[in-house]
Amino acid sequence: MKILGDPDGPDQRRAKAVGILANPKAAQALVAKTEAARKAQIDAAAARRAGDPATAEQIEQGIDRRPCVFSSATLYYHLTKQQIDALLNGEPHAGAGVLRVEEIGPLIADQVREWLQHANVTVTPVLDVAAMPAVDRYEVPPRMSEAIGQEKPADHHPYATSLSRHQDNDHTKPYVPIDLGGPPGQTDRAKIGKLTRRHHRIKTFAGWTVTQPKSGVWLWRTPHRHYYLVDQTGTTALGKL
């Protein structure tokens, strides 16, 4: 850290190092950056000894001395209302309740609490997916979009595999403006799914049609009348009907 230009004293650097070591990826990045800086310093010293101060100066200016910083991340964990009530009421052994942490798996609540025992935490409101109200506008509100992504994260086009958080929110049934006779509550999480931009355009412009018998289930028809059922188990080809 000193090689990279950290201005703090040894004790402060040691304290920071403990936090960096808790993140193996950040520690590896710091070591790699330090080794590159050390090699550049050796090359610059060799250039000075060889009587080439211009090259030495150029090498030193190219050293990356930016301090090691942690990027922000969002931690999603899923729990029931009963678990929330038990934690808030301080019930015995409530911290031993099992939560599901996205991309990690099941953990006990106390483990999540350990992760969040520092000052760099922003707490956002709980997403109560079942209680998400419908709205009377085409645009999907950010919290509804987040709820849809939590409930149905996968691209629902036949055989699609994307789980990206940057997919489009697709109204299964095309939106009709209210002033043109459209019904209220068309933008409803139960009637919307995620599609990549390419699949969204295929649905809109390439002659594919889709219906949604219930939330999380889509029935697709290709321009050649081949049908596909997409649900939580994947894609089932139904043939030409």
PDB file of C-alpha atoms in Angstrom:
ATOM      1  CA  MET A   1       0.000   0.000   0.000  1.00  0.00           C
ATOM      2  CA  LYS A   2       2.931   2.319   0.706  1.00  0.00           C
ATOM      3  CA  ILE A   3       4.383   1.570  -2.726  1.00  0.00           C
ATOM      4  CA  LEU A   4       1.109   2.670  -4.259  1.00  0.00           C
ATOM      5  CA  GLY A   5       1.307   5.983  -2.459  1.00  0.00           C
ATOM      6  CA  ASP A   6      -0.943   5.492   0.578  1.00  0.00           C
ATOM      7  CA  PRO A   7      -0.177   8.562   2.759  1.00  0.00           C
ATOM      8  CA  ASP A   8      -1.265   6.998   6.096  1.00  0.00           C
ATOM      9  CA  GLY A   9       1.097   5.614   8.717  1.00  0.00           C
ATOM     10  CA  PRO A  10       1.884   1.923   9.266  1.00  0.00           C
ATOM     11  CA  ASP A  11      -0.894   1.331  11.843  1.00  0.00           C
ATOM     12  CA  GLN A  12      -3.549   2.878   9.620  1.00  0.00           C
ATOM     13  CA  ARG A  13      -2.324   0.853   6.648  1.00  0.00           C
ATOM     14  CA  ARG A  14      -2.464  -2.340   8.728  1.00  0.00           C
ATOM     15  CA  ALA A  15      -6.067  -1.589   9.711  1.00  0.00           C
ATOM     16  CA  LYS A  16      -7.013  -1.035   6.075  1.00  0.00           C
ATOM     17  CA  ALA A  17      -5.189  -4.192   5.049  1.00  0.00           C
ATOM     18  CA  VAL A  18      -7.367  -6.291   7.359  1.00  0.00           C
ATOM     19  CA  GLY A  19     -10.445  -5.102   5.494  1.00  0.00           C
ATOM     20  CA  ILE A  20      -8.809  -5.772   2.129  1.00  0.00           C
ATOM     21  CA  LEU A  21      -7.800  -9.299   3.158  1.00  0.00           C
ATOM     22  CA  ALA A  22     -11.455 -10.006   3.959  1.00  0.00           C
ATOM     23  CA  ASN A  23     -12.102  -9.657   0.223  1.00  0.00           C
ATOM     24  CA  PRO A  24      -9.781 -12.139  -1.560  1.00  0.00           C
ATOM     25  CA  LYS A  25     -10.464 -10.665  -4.985  1.00  0.00           C
ATOM     26  CA  ALA A  26      -9.544  -7.158  -3.797  1.00  0.00           C
ATOM     27  CA  ALA A  27      -6.416  -8.517  -2.078  1.00  0.00           C
ATOM     28  CA  GLN A  28      -5.283 -10.286  -5.257  1.00  0.00           C
ATOM     29  CA  ALA A  29      -5.870  -7.132  -7.283  1.00  0.00           C
ATOM     30  CA  LEU A  30      -3.833  -5.089  -4.790  1.00  0.00           C
ATOM     31  CA  VAL A  31      -0.935  -7.557  -4.851  1.00  0.00           C
ATOM     32  CA  ALA A  32      -0.918  -7.607  -8.664  1.00  0.00           C
ATOM     33  CA  LYS A  33      -0.982  -3.806  -8.841  1.00  0.00           C
ATOM     34  CA  THR A  34       1.831  -3.570  -6.284  1.00  0.00           C
ATOM     35  CA  GLU A  35       4.015  -6.065  -8.155  1.00  0.00           C
ATOM     36  CA  ALA A  36       3.495  -4.110 -11.377  1.00  0.00           C
ATOM     37  CA  ALA A  37       4.438  -0.853  -9.590  1.00  0.00           C
ATOM     38  CA  ARG A  38       7.530  -2.443  -8.029  1.00  0.00           C
ATOM     39  CA  LYS A  39       8.703  -3.761 -11.410  1.00  0.00           C
ATOM     40  CA  ALA A  40       8.134  -0.348 -12.989  1.00  0.00           C
ATOM     41  CA  GLN A  41      10.196   1.296 -10.229  1.00  0.00           C
ATOM     42  CA  ILE A  42      13.055  -1.160 -10.878  1.00  0.00           C
ATOM     43  CA  ASP A  43      12.889  -0.468 -14.626  1.00  0.00           C
ATOM     44  CA  ALA A  44      12.893   3.290 -13.980  1.00  0.00           C
ATOM     45  CA  ALA A  45      15.945   2.988 -11.684  1.00  0.00           C
ATOM     46  CA  ALA A  46      17.746   0.938 -14.337  1.00  0.00           C
ATOM     47  CA  ALA A  47      16.994   3.614 -16.944  1.00  0.00           C
ATOM     48  CA  ARG A  48      18.406   6.329 -14.679  1.00  0.00           C
ATOM     49  CA  ARG A  49      21.590   4.307 -14.104  1.00  0.00           C
ATOM     50  CA  ALA A  50      21.891   3.928 -17.875  1.00  0.00           C
ATOM     51  CA  GLY A  51      21.769   7.706 -18.266  1.00  0.00           C
ATOM     52  CA  ASP A  52      18.262   7.882 -19.729  1.00  0.00           C
ATOM     53  CA  PRO A  53      16.246  10.098 -17.329  1.00  0.00           C
ATOM     54  CA  ALA A  54      13.506  10.746 -19.947  1.00  0.00           C
ATOM     55  CA  THR A  55      12.646   7.053 -20.161  1.00  0.00           C
ATOM     56  CA  ALA A  56      12.775   6.744 -16.367  1.00  0.00           C
ATOM     57  CA  GLU A  57      10.368   9.661 -16.021  1.00  0.00           C
ATOM     58  CA  GLN A  58       8.009   8.143 -18.582  1.00  0.00           C
ATOM     59  CA  ILE A  59       7.987   4.794 -16.752  1.00  0.00           C
ATOM     60  CA  GLU A  60       7.297   6.424 -13.386  1.00  0.00           C
ATOM     61  CA  GLN A  61       4.427   8.487 -14.779  1.00  0.00           C
ATOM     62  CA  GLY A  62       2.801   5.286 -16.047  1.00  0.00           C
ATOM     63  CA  ILE A  63       2.669   3.641 -12.585  1.00  0.00           C
ATOM     64  CA  ASP A  64      -0.912   3.121 -11.388  1.00  0.00           C
ATOM     65  CA  ARG A  65      -0.911   4.553  -7.859  1.00  0.00           C
ATOM     66  CA  ARG A  66      -4.654   4.694  -7.324  1.00  0.00           C
ATOM     67  CA  PRO A  67      -5.592   3.396  -3.852  1.00  0.00           C
ATOM     68  CA  CYS A  68      -7.466   0.147  -3.397  1.00  0.00           C
ATOM     69  CA  VAL A  69     -11.175   0.844  -3.010  1.00  0.00           C
ATOM     70  CA  PHE A  70     -14.164  -1.456  -2.628  1.00  0.00           C
ATOM     71  CA  SER A  71     -16.908  -1.254  -5.219  1.00  0.00           C
ATOM     72  CA  SER A  72     -20.512  -1.157  -4.092  1.00  0.00           C
ATOM     73  CA  ALA A  73     -22.691  -4.258  -4.214  1.00  0.00           C
ATOM     74  CA  THR A  74     -26.317  -5.078  -3.540  1.00  0.00           C
ATOM     75  CA  LEU A  75     -27.131  -7.990  -1.253  1.00  0.00           C
ATOM     76  CA  TYR A  76     -30.528  -9.590  -1.818  1.00  0.00           C
ATOM     77  CA  TYR A  77     -31.846 -11.982   0.755  1.00  0.00           C
ATOM     78  CA  HIS A  78     -35.264 -13.602   0.769  1.00  0.00           C
ATOM     79  CA  LEU A  79     -37.261 -14.346   3.887  1.00  0.00           C
ATOM     80  CA  THR A  80     -40.867 -14.781   4.943  1.00  0.00           C
ATOM     81  CA  LYS A  81     -42.987 -12.305   6.868  1.00  0.00           C
ATOM     82  CA  GLN A  82     -42.853 -14.668   9.862  1.00  0.00           C
ATOM     83  CA  GLN A  83     -39.051 -14.486   9.839  1.00  0.00           C
ATOM     84  CA  ILE A  84     -39.131 -10.691   9.665  1.00  0.00           C
ATOM     85  CA  ASP A  85     -41.529 -10.504  12.606  1.00  0.00           C
ATOM     86  CA  ALA A  86     -39.384 -12.899  14.655  1.00  0.00           C
ATOM     87  CA  LEU A  87     -36.224 -10.859  14.014  1.00  0.00           C
ATOM     88  CA  LEU A  88     -37.897  -7.527  14.771  1.00  0.00           C
ATOM     89  CA  ASN A  89     -39.472  -8.871  17.960  1.00  0.00           C
ATOM     90  CA  GLY A  90     -36.157 -10.259  19.195  1.00  0.00           C
ATOM     91  CA  GLU A  91     -37.498 -13.780  19.573  1.00  0.00           C
ATOM     92  CA  PRO A  92     -35.026 -16.389  20.841  1.00  0.00           C
ATOM     93  CA  HIS A  93     -33.084 -18.147  18.092  1.00  0.00           C
ATOM     94  CA  ALA A  94     -34.614 -15.895  15.419  1.00  0.00           C
ATOM     95  CA  GLY A  95     -31.091 -15.327  14.103  1.00  0.00           C
ATOM     96  CA  ALA A  96     -30.814 -19.043  13.330  1.00  0.00           C
ATOM     97  CA  GLY A  97     -33.607 -18.817  10.788  1.00  0.00           C
ATOM     98  CA  VAL A  98     -32.631 -19.755   7.247  1.00  0.00           C
ATOM     99  CA  LEU A  99     -32.613 -17.072   4.549  1.00  0.00           C
ATOM    100  CA  ARG A 100     -31.844 -17.434   0.862  1.00  0.00           C
ATOM    101  CA  VAL A 101     -29.124 -15.107  -0.388  1.00  0.00           C
ATOM    102  CA  GLU A 102     -29.113 -14.496  -4.114  1.00  0.00           C
ATOM    103  CA  GLU A 103     -26.273 -16.245  -5.993  1.00  0.00           C
ATOM    104  CA  ILE A 104     -25.043 -17.824  -2.739  1.00  0.00           C
ATOM    105  CA  GLY A 105     -27.812 -20.021  -1.359  1.00  0.00           C
ATOM    106  CA  PRO A 106     -29.260 -20.703   2.094  1.00  0.00           C
ATOM    107  CA  LEU A 107     -27.670 -18.991   5.101  1.00  0.00           C
ATOM    108  CA  ILE A 108     -28.730 -18.250   8.652  1.00  0.00           C
ATOM    109  CA  ALA A 109     -29.800 -14.702   9.453  1.00  0.00           C
ATOM    110  CA  ASP A 110     -26.900 -14.123  11.864  1.00  0.00           C
ATOM    111  CA  GLN A 111     -24.395 -14.665   9.026  1.00  0.00           C
ATOM    112  CA  VAL A 112     -26.001 -11.889   6.996  1.00  0.00           C
ATOM    113  CA  ARG A 113     -25.902  -9.675  10.090  1.00  0.00           C
ATOM    114  CA  GLU A 114     -22.139 -10.317  10.410  1.00  0.00           C
ATOM    115  CA  TRP A 115     -21.594  -9.249   6.802  1.00  0.00           C
ATOM    116  CA  LEU A 116     -23.413  -5.958   7.358  1.00  0.00           C
ATOM    117  CA  GLN A 117     -21.656  -4.854  10.563  1.00  0.00           C
ATOM    118  CA  HIS A 118     -19.891  -1.872   9.053  1.00  0.00           C
ATOM    119  CA  ALA A 119     -20.755   1.683   8.134  1.00  0.00           C
ATOM    120  CA  ASN A 120     -20.945   1.284   4.348  1.00  0.00           C
ATOM    121  CA  VAL A 121     -24.512  -0.046   4.259  1.00  0.00           C
ATOM    122  CA  THR A 122     -27.559   1.445   2.601  1.00  0.00           C
ATOM    123  CA  VAL A 123     -30.792  -0.280   3.606  1.00  0.00           C
ATOM    124  CA  THR A 124     -33.586  -0.189   1.028  1.00  0.00           C
ATOM    125  CA  PRO A 125     -37.276  -0.925   1.696  1.00  0.00           C
ATOM    126  CA  VAL A 126     -38.411  -4.524   1.637  1.00  0.00           C
ATOM    127  CA  LEU A 127     -39.842  -5.652  -1.698  1.00  0.00           C
ATOM    128  CA  ASP A 128     -43.196  -7.215  -0.856  1.00  0.00           C
ATOM    129  CA  VAL A 129     -43.748  -8.831  -4.250  1.00  0.00           C
ATOM    130  CA  ALA A 130     -47.234 -10.179  -3.554  1.00  0.00           C
ATOM    131  CA  ALA A 131     -48.509  -6.764  -2.452  1.00  0.00           C
ATOM    132  CA  MET A 132     -47.099  -4.824  -5.430  1.00  0.00           C
ATOM    133  CA  PRO A 133     -49.996  -2.732  -6.832  1.00  0.00           C
ATOM    134  CA  ALA A 134     -50.697  -2.363 -10.560  1.00  0.00           C
ATOM    135  CA  VAL A 135     -50.337   1.083 -12.164  1.00  0.00           C
ATOM    136  CA  ASP A 136     -52.145   2.898 -14.974  1.00  0.00           C
ATOM    137  CA  ARG A 137     -49.168   3.798 -17.157  1.00  0.00           C
ATOM    138  CA  TYR A 138     -46.970   2.087 -19.731  1.00  0.00           C
ATOM    139  CA  GLU A 139     -43.656   2.602 -17.925  1.00  0.00           C
ATOM    140  CA  VAL A 140     -42.865  -0.005 -15.272  1.00  0.00           C
ATOM    141  CA  PRO A 141     -41.943   1.697 -11.958  1.00  0.00           C
ATOM    142  CA  PRO A 142     -38.425   0.843 -10.706  1.00  0.00           C
ATOM    143  CA  ARG A 143     -39.680  -1.062  -7.645  1.00  0.00           C
ATOM    144  CA  MET A 144     -42.068  -3.116  -9.777  1.00  0.00           C
ATOM    145  CA  SER A 145     -39.261  -3.848 -12.235  1.00  0.00           C
ATOM    146  CA  GLU A 146     -37.125  -5.009  -9.321  1.00  0.00           C
ATOM    147  CA  ALA A 147     -39.965  -7.200  -8.036  1.00  0.00           C
ATOM    148  CA  ILE A 148     -40.460  -8.775 -11.473  1.00  0.00           C
ATOM    149  CA  GLY A 149     -36.737  -9.501 -11.677  1.00  0.00           C
ATOM    150  CA  GLN A 150     -36.802 -11.154  -8.266  1.00  0.00           C
ATOM    151  CA  GLU A 151     -39.878 -13.242  -9.012  1.00  0.00           C
ATOM    152  CA  LYS A 152     -39.212 -14.079 -12.697  1.00  0.00           C
ATOM    153  CA  PRO A 153     -35.572 -13.237 -13.489  1.00  0.00           C
ATOM    154  CA  ALA A 154     -35.179 -15.338 -16.658  1.00  0.00           C
ATOM    155  CA  ASP A 155     -35.813 -14.290 -20.244  1.00  0.00           C
ATOM    156  CA  HIS A 156     -39.099 -16.048 -21.046  1.00  0.00           C
ATOM    157  CA  HIS A 157     -38.541 -16.432 -24.790  1.00  0.00           C
ATOM    158  CA  PRO A 158     -38.428 -20.136 -25.804  1.00  0.00           C
ATOM    159  CA  TYR A 159     -35.069 -21.722 -24.922  1.00  0.00           C
ATOM    160  CA  ALA A 160     -33.665 -18.400 -23.720  1.00  0.00           C
ATOM    161  CA  THR A 161     -31.025 -18.518 -20.972  1.00  0.00           C
ATOM    162  CA  SER A 162     -30.413 -14.894 -19.998  1.00  0.00           C
ATOM    163  CA  LEU A 163     -30.637 -13.934 -16.322  1.00  0.00           C
ATOM    164  CA  SER A 164     -29.335 -10.412 -16.882  1.00  0.00           C
ATOM    165  CA  ARG A 165     -30.663  -7.561 -14.764  1.00  0.00           C
ATOM    166  CA  HIS A 166     -30.653  -5.359 -17.871  1.00  0.00           C
ATOM    167  CA  GLN A 167     -33.538  -6.992 -19.746  1.00  0.00           C
ATOM    168  CA  ASP A 168     -36.670  -5.235 -20.985  1.00  0.00           C
ATOM    169  CA  ASN A 169     -39.960  -5.371 -19.095  1.00  0.00           C
ATOM    170  CA  ASP A 170     -42.400  -6.828 -21.610  1.00  0.00           C
ATOM    171  CA  HIS A 171     -46.180  -6.412 -21.409  1.00  0.00           C
ATOM    172  CA  THR A 172     -47.370  -9.841 -22.534  1.00  0.00           C
ATOM    173  CA  LYS A 173     -50.558  -8.207 -23.826  1.00  0.00           C
ATOM    174  CA  PRO A 174     -49.710  -4.970 -25.704  1.00  0.00           C
ATOM    175  CA  TYR A 175     -50.414  -1.852 -23.657  1.00  0.00           C
ATOM    176  CA  VAL A 176     -53.370   0.281 -24.766  1.00  0.00           C
ATOM    177  CA  PRO A 177     -53.358   3.895 -23.515  1.00  0.00           C
ATOM    178  CA  ILE A 178     -56.174   4.759 -21.121  1.00  0.00           C
ATOM    179  CA  ASP A 179     -57.384   7.615 -23.340  1.00  0.00           C
ATOM    180  CA  LEU A 180     -57.733   5.133 -26.242  1.00  0.00           C
ATOM    181  CA  GLY A 181     -59.963   2.792 -24.257  1.00  0.00           C
ATOM    182  CA  GLY A 182     -57.355   0.713 -22.468  1.00  0.00           C
ATOM    183  CA  PRO A 183     -58.394  -0.841 -19.128  1.00  0.00           C
ATOM    184  CA  PRO A 184     -56.866   0.297 -15.823  1.00  0.00           C
ATOM    185  CA  GLY A 185     -54.114  -1.654 -14.131  1.00  0.00           C
ATOM    186  CA  GLN A 186     -52.455  -2.942 -17.316  1.00  0.00           C
ATOM    187  CA  THR A 187     -48.955  -2.553 -15.877  1.00  0.00           C
ATOM    188  CA  ASP A 188     -49.118  -5.386 -13.381  1.00  0.00           C
ATOM    189  CA  ARG A 189     -46.160  -7.511 -12.285  1.00  0.00           C
ATOM    190  CA  ALA A 190     -48.285 -10.655 -12.842  1.00  0.00           C
ATOM    191  CA  LYS A 191     -48.765  -9.691 -16.508  1.00  0.00           C
ATOM    192  CA  ILE A 192     -45.174  -8.690 -17.283  1.00  0.00           C
ATOM    193  CA  GLY A 193     -42.010 -10.690 -17.869  1.00  0.00           C
ATOM    194  CA  LYS A 194     -38.376 -10.138 -18.764  1.00  0.00           C
ATOM    195  CA  LEU A 195     -37.045 -10.305 -22.334  1.00  0.00           C
ATOM    196  CA  THR A 196     -33.685  -9.410 -23.808  1.00  0.00           C
ATOM    197  CA  ARG A 197     -33.848  -6.559 -26.295  1.00  0.00           C
ATOM    198  CA  ARG A 198     -33.391  -8.961 -29.249  1.00  0.00           C
ATOM    199  CA  HIS A 199     -36.212 -11.251 -28.135  1.00  0.00           C
ATOM    200  CA  HIS A 200     -38.405  -8.242 -27.359  1.00  0.00           C
ATOM    201  CA  ARG A 201     -37.972  -7.047 -30.945  1.00  0.00           C
ATOM    202  CA  ILE A 202     -38.674 -10.541 -32.308  1.00  0.00           C
ATOM    203  CA  LYS A 203     -41.941 -10.598 -30.394  1.00  0.00           C
ATOM    204  CA  THR A 204     -42.892  -7.074 -31.522  1.00  0.00           C
ATOM    205  CA  PHE A 205     -41.852  -7.109 -35.188  1.00  0.00           C
ATOM    206  CA  ALA A 206     -41.237 -10.711 -36.367  1.00  0.00           C
ATOM    207  CA  GLY A 207     -44.734 -12.199 -36.203  1.00  0.00           C
ATOM    208  CA  TRP A 208     -44.390 -14.115 -32.937  1.00  0.00           C
ATOM    209  CA  THR A 209     -47.361 -14.050 -30.558  1.00  0.00           C
ATOM    210  CA  VAL A 210     -47.565 -14.936 -26.875  1.00  0.00           C
ATOM    211  CA  THR A 211     -50.300 -15.346 -24.288  1.00  0.00           C
ATOM    212  CA  GLN A 212     -49.942 -15.695 -20.527  1.00  0.00           C
ATOM    213  CA  PRO A 213     -52.422 -18.170 -18.981  1.00  0.00           C
ATOM    214  CA  LYS A 214     -51.145 -17.227 -15.519  1.00  0.00           C
ATOM    215  CA  SER A 215     -48.224 -15.428 -13.952  1.00  0.00           C
ATOM    216  CA  GLY A 216     -44.942 -17.108 -14.841  1.00  0.00           C
ATOM    217  CA  VAL A 217     -46.397 -19.193 -17.716  1.00  0.00           C
ATOM    218  CA  TRP A 218     -46.196 -18.151 -21.382  1.00  0.00           C
ATOM    219  CA  LEU A 219     -47.532 -19.837 -24.521  1.00  0.00           C
ATOM    220  CA  TRP A 220     -45.597 -18.764 -27.629  1.00  0.00           C
ATOM    221  CA  ARG A 221     -46.562 -19.212 -31.280  1.00  0.00           C
ATOM    222  CA  THR A 222     -44.081 -18.774 -34.120  1.00  0.00           C
ATOM    223  CA  PRO A 223     -45.064 -17.314 -37.512  1.00  0.00           C
ATOM    224  CA  HIS A 224     -45.199 -20.934 -38.791  1.00  0.00           C
ATOM    225  CA  ARG A 225     -47.675 -21.954 -36.045  1.00  0.00           C
ATOM    226  CA  HIS A 226     -45.255 -23.923 -33.891  1.00  0.00           C
ATOM    227  CA  TYR A 227     -46.104 -23.620 -30.191  1.00  0.00           C
ATOM    228  CA  TYR A 228     -43.831 -23.520 -27.136  1.00  0.00           C
ATOM    229  CA  LEU A 229     -44.795 -23.505 -23.464  1.00  0.00           C
ATOM    230  CA  VAL A 230     -42.403 -21.640 -21.159  1.00  0.00           C
ATOM    231  CA  ASP A 231     -42.712 -21.908 -17.372  1.00  0.00           C
ATOM    232  CA  GLN A 232     -40.532 -22.421 -14.297  1.00  0.00           C
ATOM    233  CA  THR A 233     -39.368 -25.807 -15.639  1.00  0.00           C
ATOM    234  CA  GLY A 234     -38.050 -24.374 -18.924  1.00  0.00           C
ATOM    235  CA  THR A 235     -39.332 -24.675 -22.495  1.00  0.00           C
ATOM    236  CA  THR A 236     -41.604 -27.440 -23.794  1.00  0.00           C
ATOM    237  CA  ALA A 237     -42.068 -27.767 -27.551  1.00  0.00           C
ATOM    238  CA  LEU A 238     -45.734 -28.538 -28.325  1.00  0.00           C
ATOM    239  CA  GLY A 239     -45.305 -28.963 -32.060  1.00  0.00           C
ATOM    240  CA  LYS A 240     -47.311 -27.476 -34.896  1.00  0.00           C
ATOM    241  CA  LEU A 241     -50.964 -27.000 -33.943  1.00  0.00           C
TER     242      LEU A 241
END
